[in-house]
């Protein structure tokens, strides 16, 4: 390892500084916005990739990437450079950076109010070092005791990452351990560091495999530290100011691209299983499943198809149809459409070597290639195949044409981008790079991102008036611009149920909060009655709720699938949990619209909402849905009660199911029978909820139940509600209703003011609201509408 020692020849730049480092390397610092600073440590020839696909301040980037030095979309503040003691100090916006030498190191302070507070500092024995004979680079920072670390996206274990080491590398991690398994499916090289009274973000804009060591490693000679290693020469590091976690989360999300607002049906309960589409009589099986859902009054919003519609035996051939299993797809899609059930098709980015289109794609240069120009063959499912190169514009067009002709035109509503981790093992593998070839293993996440974008834009092009929906299992920071995601192929167990919750919250803190888990567990044994019910309950207030399973060791055929009525003895409780989802879906949709606007996560940890309560940082089997709803699912076998700490701050918390008022800042134990997971609402909250729970199109249930969390003789509170047609882009042109709800109460009356925040849809007439306020008593309710 070679530690950088010298920094010198400092020169000002209109937005920062330039400096020389050892061996011809250079340091460049740019103040990009009052809350953003960019630090580049690079060799003389520049960074290995001169473009970025993760940074998107204007909402998206060109297909070929964004020039890393492009200032468009940023608001650079005035900077001040002062030379001192052989080093320098740069001030810009909310950051002040001191550059030391011998060894080269950085100390960063944040402006909080009128004061400069220390935030992060490089290790005193050197901040940056080259390893692997200069092919890799490390960044070392001092790690004070008490620092907390959040983020990294798709990761297992406690939300505070302190003490662990993580690989940032996409893998198809079937049946992973939800507490300690690593790496998983996504690539999010972002860490929020809370040190003292200051929180900020460290985002390393690299698509290469990386390691984040957050205190697992120690050395007697270097003190207590953390480090980040990139398997490429050079760092492009973004500093994101807080001073709190909520601000950092919003700013990181907006830096990497505002989340898409998908159609409202995507927030409803959905179902898929490989067993159905793999069955020899798949069309009849799927048709019968839809009929059974209606007969059992299951509140379902969509059906997703596994890749079996394209399989021959165990081999899968994307963009083809098996007409033995699906003799009349048009009839099936017509039936499902008449039942108001959108459909989603599983898609894979690999052509098996005997795929009917393999020769055509090879001739077009459409695969990832080896040094000789031949397609790289990798193990994929039950055969060898080649990955499509989404940095080749010819292949993007090919993918979109096939998606339209073989999937969307046939009847599917949308595509589901699966198995797109791009496990490319050949070190000589090369991607076209939009005319600038680069090593494919160094940018595996990029293909998942571009695959998802290709599907998103093809769906948009086919129905321009409608908002596209798509899903991806893999991808880097920025995937939220196009679609939702999930925690991958989880294992059926109580252990998974507990720890998957934290995985989702980690993704939400990392910009990707339209997230959920495979209900029932994807792989492993079939869930028993209690576990299945609790897994449905867990999903009830997650933004994504899809039941998905593959149990090849249980039985062959569709009977092996996990279905809502798998255990009839708990079906009423499962339906109750799904109805709870329907009840809260208008709130979930409102929060998704807010995320689309300003990057606020839909779900979040308790400490995100209550940063001043030390107990909120304790490991919790709970989450917040927005700022007002605390969801505490049961994760222990046999439990029929749940003990939950209720954070300090509000006047109290109201248990949603019973209307019982509980004090804030205390742990309470409440009843939690099957089908009724504990939900608490902050006193003062106003929530627009669904007034009914239909089983057909539950996502469109009118939000006319105005829930008021009232306690005590007097008080006041707020809320927000958004509604539109749920499917189109018309909300951008004002065809929506965005309401602020302000209310106050006394011992005699409740006054509610509904103020139009934006949009021109008609306001609901006051009599349309069903008021639900525990403890309302004989108080008079007065609703006034403004705007």
XYZ file of C-alpha atoms in Angstrom:
787
model
C 0.000 0.000 0.000
C 1.316 3.453 -0.938
C -0.080 6.343 1.103
C -0.247 9.736 -0.547
C 2.090 12.119 1.259
C 2.230 15.409 -0.557
C -0.338 17.953 -1.680
C 0.851 21.170 -3.213
C 0.753 23.643 -6.089
C -2.671 24.809 -4.930
C -4.491 26.983 -7.421
C -7.963 28.508 -7.254
C -10.781 27.472 -9.543
C -13.985 29.511 -10.033
C -15.822 26.879 -7.976
C -13.064 25.347 -5.862
C -9.399 24.451 -6.175
C -6.804 22.307 -7.964
C -3.757 20.696 -6.372
C -0.949 18.306 -7.245
C -0.492 14.983 -5.446
C 2.229 12.313 -5.527
C 3.080 10.518 -8.762
C 1.292 12.919 -11.085
C -2.042 12.409 -9.353
C -4.192 15.445 -8.720
C -6.837 16.733 -6.338
C -9.838 18.692 -7.577
C -12.491 20.124 -5.275
C -15.683 21.762 -6.525
C -18.418 23.434 -4.508
C -21.459 22.308 -6.495
C -24.276 23.783 -4.384
C -24.581 25.201 -0.875
C -25.121 21.657 0.418
C -22.905 19.747 -2.065
C -19.144 19.526 -2.494
C -17.282 17.217 -4.871
C -13.778 15.893 -4.161
C -11.882 14.136 -6.961
C -8.642 12.232 -6.417
C -7.472 10.964 -9.792
C -4.435 9.892 -11.802
C -2.936 12.115 -14.481
C -5.092 10.531 -17.171
C -8.311 11.113 -15.263
C -10.848 8.705 -13.768
C -11.379 5.322 -15.477
C -14.901 6.383 -16.469
C -15.221 10.029 -17.442
C -19.006 9.874 -17.197
C -21.577 9.342 -14.477
C -24.926 7.614 -14.689
C -25.775 7.893 -10.987
C -25.590 11.687 -10.569
C -28.696 13.270 -12.104
C -29.388 16.766 -10.719
C -31.723 17.529 -13.626
C -33.788 14.360 -13.145
C -31.982 12.096 -15.611
C -28.816 11.801 -17.687
C -28.089 11.165 -21.372
C -28.064 7.488 -22.295
C -24.315 7.755 -22.804
C -23.780 9.234 -19.352
C -23.252 12.687 -17.908
C -19.862 14.387 -18.081
C -18.610 14.296 -14.520
C -17.547 17.950 -14.668
C -20.869 19.216 -16.027
C -22.172 22.007 -13.760
C -25.661 22.089 -15.285
C -28.380 21.637 -12.690
C -26.187 22.847 -9.836
C -26.010 26.183 -8.003
C -22.349 26.651 -7.073
C -21.772 29.127 -4.229
C -18.873 31.524 -3.916
C -15.751 29.799 -2.616
C -12.784 31.108 -0.648
C -9.313 29.533 -0.810
C -6.763 30.292 1.899
C -3.230 28.833 1.865
C -1.914 27.927 5.302
C 0.917 25.905 6.847
C 1.862 24.220 3.590
C -1.747 23.169 3.074
C -4.933 25.004 2.247
C -8.457 25.661 3.430
C -11.420 25.877 1.067
C -14.798 27.265 2.136
C -17.875 26.860 -0.033
C -21.494 26.821 1.006
C -22.029 24.650 4.081
C -18.586 23.007 3.905
C -15.112 24.001 4.997
C -12.305 21.625 4.002
C -8.762 21.758 5.358
C -6.144 20.041 3.196
C -3.115 18.807 5.109
C 0.134 17.451 3.762
C 2.777 14.913 4.765
C 0.631 12.909 4.767
C -2.124 14.194 2.510
C -5.403 14.300 4.428
C -8.702 16.186 4.586
C -10.677 17.563 7.531
C -14.280 18.556 6.824
C -16.519 20.859 8.830
C -20.180 21.695 8.271
C -21.862 25.012 8.860
C -24.761 24.581 11.297
C -26.465 27.917 11.859
C -23.672 30.417 12.483
C -21.169 27.839 13.739
C -18.664 25.564 12.013
C -18.790 22.062 13.514
C -16.382 19.184 12.851
C -17.880 16.368 10.809
C -15.359 13.928 9.242
C -11.553 13.814 9.236
C -9.105 11.604 7.417
C -6.825 9.299 9.358
C -3.827 11.148 10.768
C -1.459 8.593 9.226
C -2.842 9.327 5.771
C -6.204 9.668 4.108
C -5.678 8.124 0.663
C -3.612 5.167 -0.473
C -3.077 3.025 -3.578
C -3.278 -0.758 -3.315
C -2.960 -3.690 -5.735
C -0.005 -2.026 -7.450
C -1.977 1.131 -8.082
C -5.085 -0.564 -9.505
C -7.237 0.135 -6.405
C -7.575 3.137 -4.109
C -8.557 3.456 -0.456
C -9.909 6.371 1.549
C -9.222 6.189 5.292
C -11.063 8.311 7.853
C -10.737 8.612 11.597
C -13.762 7.015 13.294
C -14.642 8.601 16.631
C -16.412 6.380 19.128
C -20.099 7.159 18.995
C -20.249 7.813 15.258
C -23.238 6.223 13.558
C -23.329 5.034 9.961
C -26.424 4.520 7.810
C -27.113 3.716 4.187
C -25.355 1.461 1.656
C -28.708 0.481 0.170
C -29.423 -3.234 -0.150
C -27.723 -4.507 3.008
C -28.548 -6.831 5.878
C -28.300 -6.393 9.626
C -28.830 -3.443 11.965
C -29.331 -0.056 10.322
C -26.296 1.381 12.107
C -23.501 -0.170 10.031
C -20.801 0.508 12.629
C -18.485 -2.442 13.176
C -19.185 -4.265 9.907
C -17.500 -4.650 6.530
C -19.570 -4.684 3.330
C -18.887 -5.527 -0.286
C -20.645 -3.360 -2.852
C -21.090 -5.945 -5.584
C -24.224 -7.147 -7.354
C -24.898 -10.866 -6.903
C -27.900 -13.132 -7.447
C -28.010 -13.925 -3.724
C -30.703 -16.633 -3.657
C -31.792 -17.466 -0.093
C -29.378 -15.033 1.556
C -29.075 -14.710 5.330
C -31.162 -11.597 6.081
C -29.062 -10.689 9.127
C -25.465 -11.167 7.955
C -25.531 -12.082 4.252
C -23.408 -9.914 1.964
C -23.192 -8.822 -0.802
C -26.730 -8.672 -2.203
C -28.332 -7.313 -5.358
C -27.693 -3.588 -5.565
C -24.852 -1.086 -5.738
C -25.269 1.994 -3.533
C -21.850 3.356 -2.459
C -23.341 5.904 -0.088
C -22.884 6.282 3.648
C -24.566 8.794 5.949
C -22.212 9.560 8.847
C -23.577 10.997 12.075
C -20.767 12.424 14.175
C -21.609 14.465 17.242
C -24.346 16.908 16.350
C -23.761 16.738 12.605
C -24.893 14.282 9.946
C -23.704 14.314 6.361
C -23.447 12.012 3.378
C -20.447 10.430 1.637
C -21.316 9.302 -1.903
C -18.548 7.641 -3.934
C -19.650 7.931 -7.560
C -18.158 4.688 -8.837
C -19.703 1.671 -10.553
C -16.713 -0.534 -9.718
C -16.834 -3.190 -6.977
C -16.143 -1.562 -3.622
C -15.611 -2.331 0.052
C -16.919 -0.246 2.946
C -15.243 -1.120 6.236
C -17.114 0.725 8.973
C -14.979 -0.370 11.896
C -14.434 -4.100 11.430
C -10.712 -3.563 10.802
C -8.276 -2.201 13.370
C -4.582 -1.485 13.436
C -2.505 -0.502 16.435
C -0.545 1.914 14.246
C -3.404 3.888 12.767
C -5.960 4.424 15.534
C -9.667 3.776 15.102
C -10.745 4.238 11.512
C -13.087 3.352 8.672
C -12.201 3.015 5.020
C -13.641 2.717 1.544
C -11.845 0.836 -1.234
C -12.709 1.072 -4.924
C -11.422 -1.570 -7.319
C -10.300 1.100 -9.765
C -7.765 3.970 -9.569
C -9.454 7.154 -8.406
C -12.316 8.532 -6.330
C -15.153 10.893 -7.209
C -16.543 11.701 -3.760
C -19.602 13.845 -3.076
C -20.110 15.441 0.329
C -23.771 16.041 1.197
C -24.613 18.448 4.016
C -27.285 17.914 6.636
C -27.148 18.777 9.394
C -29.698 15.998 10.074
C -30.378 12.622 8.480
C -33.698 13.713 6.960
C -32.041 16.525 5.003
C -29.153 14.296 3.893
C -31.554 11.582 2.705
C -33.611 14.031 0.630
C -30.522 15.631 -0.877
C -28.884 12.332 -1.785
C -32.102 11.133 -3.401
C -32.428 14.312 -5.468
C -28.744 14.176 -6.431
C -29.250 10.711 -7.918
C -32.661 11.476 -9.416
C -36.203 12.031 -8.161
C -38.158 8.804 -7.667
C -40.708 7.997 -10.337
C -44.384 8.244 -9.424
C -45.750 4.903 -10.642
C -49.437 4.199 -11.285
C -51.545 3.791 -8.181
C -52.332 0.139 -8.930
C -48.683 -0.704 -8.246
C -49.272 0.096 -4.560
C -51.927 -2.590 -4.231
C -51.320 -6.205 -3.292
C -50.019 -8.295 -6.209
C -49.160 -11.927 -6.768
C -46.646 -13.987 -8.699
C -44.993 -17.384 -8.524
C -42.712 -19.313 -10.836
C -44.875 -22.383 -10.270
C -47.854 -20.965 -12.154
C -46.072 -19.848 -15.318
C -43.894 -22.982 -15.255
C -46.860 -25.331 -15.129
C -47.603 -27.332 -18.314
C -51.129 -25.851 -18.180
C -49.957 -22.385 -17.165
C -52.685 -20.390 -18.905
C -55.440 -22.377 -17.228
C -53.659 -22.229 -13.857
C -53.280 -18.423 -13.952
C -56.859 -17.994 -15.123
C -58.115 -20.191 -12.302
C -56.006 -18.261 -9.792
C -57.662 -14.995 -10.817
C -61.093 -16.602 -10.488
C -60.217 -17.918 -7.035
C -59.093 -14.435 -5.940
C -62.494 -13.060 -6.865
C -64.319 -15.975 -5.222
C -62.334 -15.550 -1.994
C -62.666 -11.740 -2.179
C -58.904 -11.211 -2.075
C -58.135 -7.482 -2.489
C -55.647 -7.858 -5.337
C -54.472 -5.172 -7.757
C -52.189 -6.986 -10.238
C -50.761 -10.335 -11.329
C -47.081 -10.719 -12.214
C -45.975 -13.595 -14.483
C -42.807 -15.541 -13.830
C -40.540 -16.233 -16.797
C -42.192 -19.590 -17.467
C -44.193 -18.104 -20.334
C -40.892 -18.111 -22.250
C -39.457 -21.441 -21.043
C -38.792 -24.722 -22.805
C -38.139 -27.279 -20.122
C -35.934 -25.509 -17.582
C -34.340 -23.111 -20.071
C -35.722 -19.596 -20.469
C -35.810 -17.682 -23.734
C -36.674 -14.032 -23.159
C -39.082 -12.453 -25.669
C -40.491 -15.791 -26.804
C -43.734 -17.609 -25.941
C -44.369 -21.230 -25.111
C -47.690 -21.761 -26.883
C -48.120 -25.228 -25.421
C -48.454 -23.684 -21.975
C -50.133 -20.510 -23.245
C -52.235 -21.534 -26.264
C -54.195 -18.239 -26.383
C -52.476 -15.392 -24.520
C -54.843 -12.827 -26.013
C -57.819 -14.518 -24.409
C -56.059 -14.682 -21.051
C -55.093 -11.018 -21.126
C -58.594 -10.009 -22.221
C -60.031 -11.880 -19.250
C -57.578 -10.371 -16.751
C -58.156 -6.892 -18.152
C -61.916 -7.341 -17.786
C -61.221 -8.303 -14.156
C -59.282 -5.012 -13.703
C -55.988 -6.851 -13.158
C -52.889 -5.304 -14.769
C -50.169 -7.809 -15.653
C -46.385 -7.670 -15.425
C -43.913 -9.869 -17.363
C -40.642 -11.210 -15.997
C -37.697 -10.253 -18.261
C -34.098 -11.442 -18.291
C -31.030 -9.774 -19.872
C -29.355 -12.981 -21.068
C -29.831 -14.973 -24.245
C -29.168 -18.682 -23.693
C -26.692 -19.945 -26.299
C -29.442 -21.717 -28.274
C -31.879 -18.767 -28.150
C -33.489 -18.239 -31.586
C -32.198 -14.632 -31.663
C -28.663 -15.428 -30.476
C -27.034 -15.325 -33.911
C -28.774 -12.088 -34.831
C -27.679 -10.342 -31.637
C -24.139 -11.669 -31.973
C -23.933 -10.324 -35.522
C -25.065 -6.925 -34.283
C -22.329 -6.898 -31.624
C -24.993 -6.841 -28.962
C -23.381 -8.967 -26.257
C -20.695 -8.258 -23.683
C -17.543 -9.384 -25.529
C -14.146 -10.832 -24.655
C -10.791 -9.537 -25.839
C -11.178 -11.317 -29.178
C -14.589 -9.751 -29.820
C -16.572 -12.929 -29.158
C -19.606 -12.968 -26.833
C -18.703 -13.814 -23.256
C -20.512 -16.960 -22.118
C -21.464 -17.153 -18.439
C -23.449 -19.601 -16.346
C -27.085 -18.525 -16.252
C -29.858 -20.629 -14.775
C -29.762 -24.051 -16.491
C -27.371 -23.226 -19.282
C -24.668 -20.968 -20.643
C -25.691 -17.610 -22.016
C -24.484 -14.151 -22.955
C -25.408 -10.856 -21.337
C -26.899 -8.130 -23.504
C -24.806 -4.959 -23.712
C -27.018 -2.029 -22.751
C -24.222 0.433 -23.543
C -24.765 -0.392 -27.230
C -27.550 1.802 -28.712
C -28.358 -0.970 -31.206
C -29.201 -3.294 -28.337
C -31.286 -0.713 -26.516
C -33.420 -0.364 -29.645
C -33.537 -4.161 -30.049
C -34.670 -4.635 -26.441
C -37.354 -1.983 -26.706
C -38.703 -3.334 -29.996
C -38.865 -6.880 -28.612
C -40.465 -5.684 -25.382
C -43.151 -3.871 -27.338
C -43.834 -6.630 -29.873
C -43.504 -9.765 -27.737
C -44.663 -8.481 -24.356
C -46.674 -5.254 -24.379
C -48.478 -5.746 -27.683
C -49.409 -9.278 -26.644
C -51.206 -7.922 -23.596
C -48.853 -7.353 -20.667
C -49.091 -3.998 -18.917
C -45.436 -3.718 -17.905
C -42.075 -5.474 -17.605
C -40.176 -6.765 -14.582
C -36.376 -6.606 -14.937
C -35.014 -9.673 -13.173
C -31.725 -11.573 -12.838
C -29.877 -8.428 -13.939
C -26.946 -8.522 -11.531
C -24.582 -9.092 -14.491
C -22.321 -11.645 -12.827
C -19.565 -11.299 -15.397
C -16.474 -13.187 -14.312
C -14.232 -12.734 -17.358
C -11.651 -10.055 -16.607
C -11.244 -9.278 -20.307
C -14.975 -8.672 -20.809
C -15.696 -5.370 -22.539
C -18.779 -3.177 -22.891
C -19.341 -0.988 -25.956
C -19.631 2.067 -23.713
C -21.575 4.157 -26.247
C -18.470 4.386 -28.407
C -15.978 4.530 -25.535
C -15.399 0.874 -24.550
C -14.649 0.004 -20.936
C -14.085 -3.094 -18.828
C -17.502 -4.665 -18.228
C -16.744 -6.094 -14.741
C -15.961 -2.542 -13.567
C -19.487 -1.311 -14.328
C -21.866 -4.217 -13.783
C -24.573 -2.084 -12.131
C -24.796 0.177 -15.186
C -26.403 -2.514 -17.341
C -29.113 -3.127 -14.728
C -29.822 0.606 -14.638
C -29.987 0.945 -18.412
C -32.054 -2.236 -18.771
C -34.596 -0.750 -16.382
C -34.548 2.554 -18.232
C -35.036 0.795 -21.565
C -38.091 -1.022 -20.211
C -39.448 2.166 -18.621
C -39.107 4.207 -21.806
C -40.474 1.478 -24.079
C -43.553 1.210 -21.873
C -43.885 4.979 -21.940
C -43.540 5.141 -25.736
C -46.301 2.595 -26.245
C -48.787 4.489 -24.048
C -47.534 8.097 -23.828
C -50.438 9.372 -21.727
C -49.891 6.767 -18.989
C -47.219 6.649 -16.331
C -44.980 3.608 -16.891
C -44.430 0.941 -14.290
C -41.382 -1.252 -14.056
C -39.380 -3.171 -11.456
C -35.735 -4.066 -11.109
C -33.970 -6.418 -8.736
C -30.496 -4.966 -9.305
C -28.998 -1.605 -10.092
C -27.059 1.319 -8.653
C -28.094 4.533 -6.972
C -30.501 6.227 -9.365
C -32.630 3.195 -10.204
C -35.499 4.971 -8.401
C -35.807 7.279 -11.435
C -37.459 4.439 -13.341
C -38.889 1.783 -11.087
C -39.404 0.070 -7.781
C -37.347 -2.706 -6.261
C -37.473 -5.395 -3.599
C -35.164 -7.282 -1.277
C -34.684 -10.165 -3.670
C -35.035 -13.918 -3.272
C -35.494 -14.147 0.467
C -35.668 -17.333 2.514
C -38.868 -18.404 4.261
C -38.233 -18.066 8.001
C -39.027 -15.999 11.064
C -35.425 -14.838 10.978
C -35.941 -13.377 7.505
C -39.197 -11.727 8.549
C -37.395 -9.829 11.306
C -34.320 -8.728 9.394
C -35.868 -7.955 6.004
C -37.561 -4.962 7.615
C -34.180 -3.333 8.191
C -33.095 -4.067 4.624
C -36.099 -2.135 3.309
C -35.404 0.790 5.633
C -31.774 0.854 4.519
C -32.920 1.095 0.905
C -35.318 3.886 1.865
C -32.473 5.825 3.497
C -30.534 5.311 0.259
C -33.047 6.850 -2.136
C -35.047 3.698 -2.980
C -38.164 3.618 -0.801
C -40.680 2.032 -3.237
C -39.625 -1.302 -1.803
C -40.961 -4.524 -0.302
C -40.220 -8.207 0.280
C -41.383 -11.456 -1.306
C -44.380 -12.254 0.877
C -44.173 -15.804 2.189
C -40.490 -16.070 1.317
C -39.230 -16.892 -2.166
C -37.145 -19.966 -1.439
C -36.942 -22.466 1.409
C -39.799 -24.371 3.064
C -43.448 -23.483 2.712
C -44.543 -20.995 5.374
C -46.784 -22.294 8.120
C -50.095 -20.570 8.839
C -48.780 -18.162 11.462
C -45.640 -17.203 9.527
C -47.551 -16.619 6.299
C -50.033 -14.388 8.092
C -47.280 -12.390 9.783
C -45.458 -11.982 6.450
C -48.626 -10.565 4.888
C -48.919 -8.251 7.885
C -45.324 -7.084 7.406
C -46.120 -6.169 3.812
C -49.336 -4.378 4.747
C -47.663 -0.987 5.144
C -44.644 -1.462 2.872
C -44.818 0.464 -0.413
C -44.560 -2.795 -2.406
C -46.558 -5.908 -1.498
C -46.070 -8.898 -3.802
C -46.511 -12.540 -2.803
C -43.824 -14.549 -4.612
C -42.476 -18.069 -4.177
C -40.409 -20.821 -5.729
C -40.456 -24.070 -3.754
C -39.030 -26.747 -6.081
C -38.295 -29.098 -3.194
C -41.885 -29.038 -1.946
C -43.774 -30.370 -4.948
C -43.841 -30.103 -8.693
C -46.483 -27.954 -10.282
C -48.604 -25.032 -9.268
C -49.675 -26.691 -5.992
C -46.285 -25.769 -4.517
C -46.984 -22.047 -4.770
C -47.559 -19.865 -1.751
C -51.053 -18.427 -2.255
C -53.266 -16.327 0.052
C -55.528 -19.304 0.830
C -52.648 -21.751 1.396
C -53.832 -22.141 4.993
C -57.621 -21.622 5.132
C -57.561 -21.315 8.907
C -55.777 -17.925 8.649
C -57.362 -16.635 5.430
C -59.693 -14.227 7.302
C -56.697 -12.777 9.127
C -54.690 -12.488 5.889
C -57.577 -10.640 4.262
C -57.767 -8.352 7.295
C -54.078 -7.476 6.875
C -54.610 -6.787 3.173
C -57.597 -4.604 4.015
C -55.374 -2.671 6.404
C -53.140 -2.006 3.412
C -56.108 -0.773 1.397
C -57.060 1.538 4.263
C -53.626 3.176 4.335
C -52.981 3.104 0.590
C -54.108 6.743 0.044
C -51.523 7.850 2.606
C -48.876 5.674 0.953
C -49.700 7.231 -2.414
C -49.537 10.746 -0.947
C -46.086 9.965 0.457
C -44.990 8.577 -2.928
C -46.013 11.844 -4.554
C -44.032 13.742 -1.945
C -41.022 11.492 -2.608
C -41.404 12.287 -6.307
C -41.349 15.987 -5.463
C -38.633 16.351 -2.841
C -36.986 12.961 -2.226
C -38.507 12.276 1.217
C -38.652 8.509 1.838
C -42.036 6.807 1.998
C -40.942 4.582 4.883
C -38.209 5.487 7.334
C -36.638 4.393 10.626
C -37.862 5.876 13.889
C -34.656 7.876 14.331
C -35.236 9.584 10.974
C -38.445 11.125 12.349
C -37.212 11.547 15.936
C -33.483 12.321 15.779
C -33.408 13.912 19.244
C -34.687 10.806 21.036
C -31.749 8.524 21.918
C -34.016 5.485 22.264
C -35.227 5.898 18.683
C -31.755 4.739 17.604
C -32.123 1.389 19.374
C -32.624 -1.577 17.069
C -36.371 -1.681 16.402
C -38.771 -4.142 14.809
C -40.714 -1.115 13.600
C -40.786 1.632 11.017
C -42.479 4.916 10.238
C -44.871 5.310 7.307
C -44.283 8.993 6.684
C -43.870 11.258 9.706
C -47.039 10.255 11.566
C -47.649 6.493 11.462
C -45.558 4.016 13.463
C -45.905 0.435 12.242
C -44.778 -2.330 14.608
C -45.226 -5.733 12.938
C -44.929 -8.942 14.926
C -41.788 -10.908 14.044
C -41.692 -13.557 16.794
C -43.309 -16.965 16.498
C -46.177 -17.523 18.900
C -46.405 -13.884 20.002
C -49.874 -12.397 20.444
C -48.692 -9.157 22.002
C -46.052 -6.651 20.926
C -43.926 -4.365 23.051
C -42.979 -1.168 21.270
C -41.167 1.993 22.305
C -43.091 5.132 21.269
C -40.712 8.053 20.649
C -40.717 11.308 22.570
C -41.957 14.464 20.889
C -45.702 14.105 20.262
C -48.280 14.575 23.013
C -48.906 10.872 22.718
C -49.630 8.017 20.348
C -53.006 6.508 19.504
C -53.235 2.807 18.803
C -55.070 2.675 15.490
C -57.063 -0.505 16.005
C -58.333 0.193 19.524
C -58.229 3.988 19.763
C -56.222 3.726 22.991
C -54.002 6.677 23.862
C -50.434 5.835 24.913
C -47.802 8.205 26.332
C -44.817 9.240 24.248
C -41.343 8.298 25.426
C -42.499 4.980 26.877
C -42.519 1.326 25.860
C -46.013 -0.134 25.722
C -47.309 -3.671 25.275
C -50.407 -4.052 23.117
C -52.475 -6.931 21.825
C -51.396 -8.246 18.422
C -53.639 -11.107 17.323
C -53.154 -12.586 13.866
C -54.367 -10.205 11.194
C -53.981 -7.091 13.336
C -50.389 -5.792 13.441
C -49.933 -2.855 15.818
C -50.194 0.604 14.254
C -49.762 3.838 16.199
C -50.603 7.353 15.031
C -48.908 10.470 16.350
C -51.285 12.752 18.249
C -52.090 15.709 16.025
C -51.890 13.794 12.758
C -54.621 14.146 10.147
C -54.715 11.189 7.738
C -56.868 10.803 4.638
C -57.557 7.070 4.486
C -59.709 4.795 2.357
C -63.344 4.833 3.431
C -63.945 1.294 2.134
C -61.924 -1.856 1.440
C -63.144 -3.352 -1.855
C -61.541 -6.483 -3.266
C -61.791 -5.215 -6.870
C -59.401 -2.344 -7.646
C -58.693 -1.769 -3.938
C -56.081 0.824 -4.915
C -58.858 3.093 -6.191
C -60.909 3.082 -2.979
C -61.885 6.747 -2.353
C -59.845 8.451 0.352
C -62.700 9.974 2.299
C -62.037 8.666 5.806
C -60.478 11.567 7.673
C -58.674 10.077 10.647
C -57.854 12.631 13.353
C -55.438 11.617 16.117
C -57.078 13.587 18.893
C -56.100 13.498 22.554
C -56.501 15.873 25.468
C -58.765 18.871 25.768
C -56.917 21.079 23.295
C -54.369 20.741 20.537
C -53.593 21.235 16.905
C -52.132 19.251 14.064
C -51.554 18.923 10.340
C -51.732 16.485 7.485
C -51.438 16.282 3.726
C -53.348 14.473 1.016
C -52.749 14.037 -2.724
C -55.039 12.495 -5.303
C -55.249 12.328 -9.089
C -56.478 9.832 -11.661
C -53.769 7.422 -10.507
C -52.509 6.443 -13.952
C -51.656 9.421 -16.167
C -49.259 12.344 -16.360
C -52.163 14.805 -16.043
C -51.112 15.669 -12.476
C -48.167 17.538 -13.982
C -50.644 19.815 -15.748
C -52.663 20.493 -12.638
C -55.194 17.676 -12.920
C -54.765 16.726 -9.290
C -55.623 17.814 -5.784
C -52.847 18.445 -3.288
C -54.333 19.348 0.094
C -52.864 20.735 3.285
C -54.954 19.802 6.299
C -54.666 22.003 9.380
C -56.849 21.336 12.386
C -57.266 22.214 16.014
C -59.504 21.045 18.796
C -60.918 22.169 22.089
C -63.152 20.404 24.551
C -66.163 21.562 22.551
C -65.275 21.504 18.854
C -62.899 20.458 16.127
C -62.039 22.918 13.353
C -60.543 21.511 10.158
C -59.169 23.723 7.386
C -58.575 22.064 4.021
C -56.325 24.303 1.942
C -55.544 23.679 -1.695
C -51.795 23.420 -2.022
C -51.798 22.737 -5.764
C -53.923 21.244 -8.537
C -57.325 22.138 -9.884
C -59.411 19.020 -9.232
C -62.586 19.750 -7.310
C -62.388 19.769 -3.537
C -64.476 17.079 -1.828
C -67.624 18.558 -0.352
C -67.390 18.682 3.459
C -70.160 16.110 3.802
C -68.162 13.594 1.775
C -65.707 13.055 4.614
C -66.264 10.329 7.163
C -64.691 11.660 10.373
C -62.850 9.051 12.443
C -61.473 10.579 15.631
C -61.031 8.410 18.722
C -62.121 10.428 21.736
C -64.188 12.839 19.633
C -67.160 12.534 21.957
C -69.790 15.235 21.462
C -67.420 17.780 19.957
C -68.812 19.682 17.008
C -66.816 19.171 13.782
C -66.510 22.112 11.388
C -64.769 21.711 8.018
C -63.745 24.769 6.015
C -62.292 24.588 2.525
C -59.986 27.189 1.063
C -58.858 27.429 -2.545
